[in-house]
C-alpha positions as a printed NumPy array, in Angstrom:
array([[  0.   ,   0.   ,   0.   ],
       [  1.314,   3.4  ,  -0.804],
       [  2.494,   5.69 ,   1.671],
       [  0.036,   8.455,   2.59 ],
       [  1.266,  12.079,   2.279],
       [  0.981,  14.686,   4.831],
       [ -1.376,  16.382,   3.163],
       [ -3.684,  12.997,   3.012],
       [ -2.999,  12.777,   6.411],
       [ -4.326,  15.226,   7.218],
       [ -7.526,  14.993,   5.331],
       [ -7.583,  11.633,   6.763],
       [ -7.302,  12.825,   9.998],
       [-10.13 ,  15.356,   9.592],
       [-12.601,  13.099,   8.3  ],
       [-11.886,  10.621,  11.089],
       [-13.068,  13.081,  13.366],
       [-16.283,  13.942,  11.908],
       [-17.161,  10.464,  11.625],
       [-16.312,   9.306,  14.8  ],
       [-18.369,  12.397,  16.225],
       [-21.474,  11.848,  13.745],
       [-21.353,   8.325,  15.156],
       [-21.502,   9.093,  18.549],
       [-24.188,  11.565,  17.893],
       [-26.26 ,   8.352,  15.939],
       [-25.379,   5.717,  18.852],
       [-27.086,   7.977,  20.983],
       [-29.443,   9.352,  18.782],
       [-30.866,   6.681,  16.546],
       [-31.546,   3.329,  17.735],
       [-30.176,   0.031,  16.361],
       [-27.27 ,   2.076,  15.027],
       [-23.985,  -0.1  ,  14.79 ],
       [-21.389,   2.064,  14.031],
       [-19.836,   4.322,  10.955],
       [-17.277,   4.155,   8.935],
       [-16.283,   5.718,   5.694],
       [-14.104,   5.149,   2.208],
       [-12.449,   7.43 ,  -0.054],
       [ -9.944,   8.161,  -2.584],
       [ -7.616,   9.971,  -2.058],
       [ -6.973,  11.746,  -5.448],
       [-10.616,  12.499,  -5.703],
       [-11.364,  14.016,  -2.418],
       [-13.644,  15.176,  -1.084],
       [-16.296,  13.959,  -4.155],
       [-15.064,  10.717,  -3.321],
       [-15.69 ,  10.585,   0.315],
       [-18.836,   8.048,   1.083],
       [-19.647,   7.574,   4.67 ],
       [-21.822,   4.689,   5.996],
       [-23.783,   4.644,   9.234],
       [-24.22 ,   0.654,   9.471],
       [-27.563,  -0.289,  11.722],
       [-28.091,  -4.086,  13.09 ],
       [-31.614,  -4.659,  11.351],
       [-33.959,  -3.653,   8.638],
       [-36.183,  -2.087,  10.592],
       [-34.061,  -0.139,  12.556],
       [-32.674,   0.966,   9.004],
       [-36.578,   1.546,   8.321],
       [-36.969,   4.125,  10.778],
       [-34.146,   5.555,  10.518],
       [-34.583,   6.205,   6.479],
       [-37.075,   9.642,   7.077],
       [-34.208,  10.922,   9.261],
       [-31.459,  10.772,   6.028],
       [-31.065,  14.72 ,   4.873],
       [-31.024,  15.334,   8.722],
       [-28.158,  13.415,   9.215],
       [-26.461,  14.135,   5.847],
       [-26.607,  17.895,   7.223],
       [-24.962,  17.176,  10.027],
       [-21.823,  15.052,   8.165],
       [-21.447,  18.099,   5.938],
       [-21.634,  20.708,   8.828],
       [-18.967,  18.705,  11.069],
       [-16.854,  18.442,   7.789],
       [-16.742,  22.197,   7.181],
       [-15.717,  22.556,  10.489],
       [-12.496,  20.814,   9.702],
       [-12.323,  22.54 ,   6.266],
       [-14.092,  20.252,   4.072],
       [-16.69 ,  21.617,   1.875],
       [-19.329,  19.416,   0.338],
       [-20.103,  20.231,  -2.729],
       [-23.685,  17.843,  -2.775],
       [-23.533,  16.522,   0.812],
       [-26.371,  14.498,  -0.206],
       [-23.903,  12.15 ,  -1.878],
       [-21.744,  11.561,   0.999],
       [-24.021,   9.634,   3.107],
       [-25.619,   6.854,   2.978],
       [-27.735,   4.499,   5.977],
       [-26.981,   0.919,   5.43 ],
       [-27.014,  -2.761,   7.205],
       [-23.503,  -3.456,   5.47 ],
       [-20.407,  -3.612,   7.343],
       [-16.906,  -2.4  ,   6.616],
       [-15.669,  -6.345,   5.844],
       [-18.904,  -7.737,   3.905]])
């Protein structure tokens, strides 16, 4: 695997943080919620950036679906925090029963 500049470091190191504090915001937040955990390329950031919130069952998912564009505000506002701007934050989220290994 290819070493990771400084300046993906950082980005990496940004994004981490949102996540981990839009999950902790969901485990408390919306039941049945798993965890959350997120991809992207490097060379295409941030369009590339897709985070998952993972939840144990479909029903949990179910209820949790209305709540989407709520939660999709709230990735995009932590992000710009850390000097990320979404361009369409809409694609950058998505609710899912899929882990990070399946």
């Amino acid at each position: 695997m290819k070493k990771l500049s400084k300046v993906q470091l950082k980005q990496q190191a940004a994004v981490l943080e949102a996540v981990t504090a839009l999950e902790q915001q969901a485990l408390e937040a919306l039941p049945g919620t798993v965890q959350c955990w997120f991809s992207m390329e490097y060379e295409a950031f941030p369009g590339s950036l897709l985070v998952r919130l993972q939840f144990s069952s479909r029903p949990y998912l179910d209820d949790a679906q209305p709540q989407l564009l709520l939660w999709q505000k709230k990735l995009s506002a932590l992000l710009l925090k850390k000097g990320v701007v979404l361009k369409d934050m809409r694609k950058h989220l998505v609710f899912t029963l899929s882990g990070p290994d399946d």
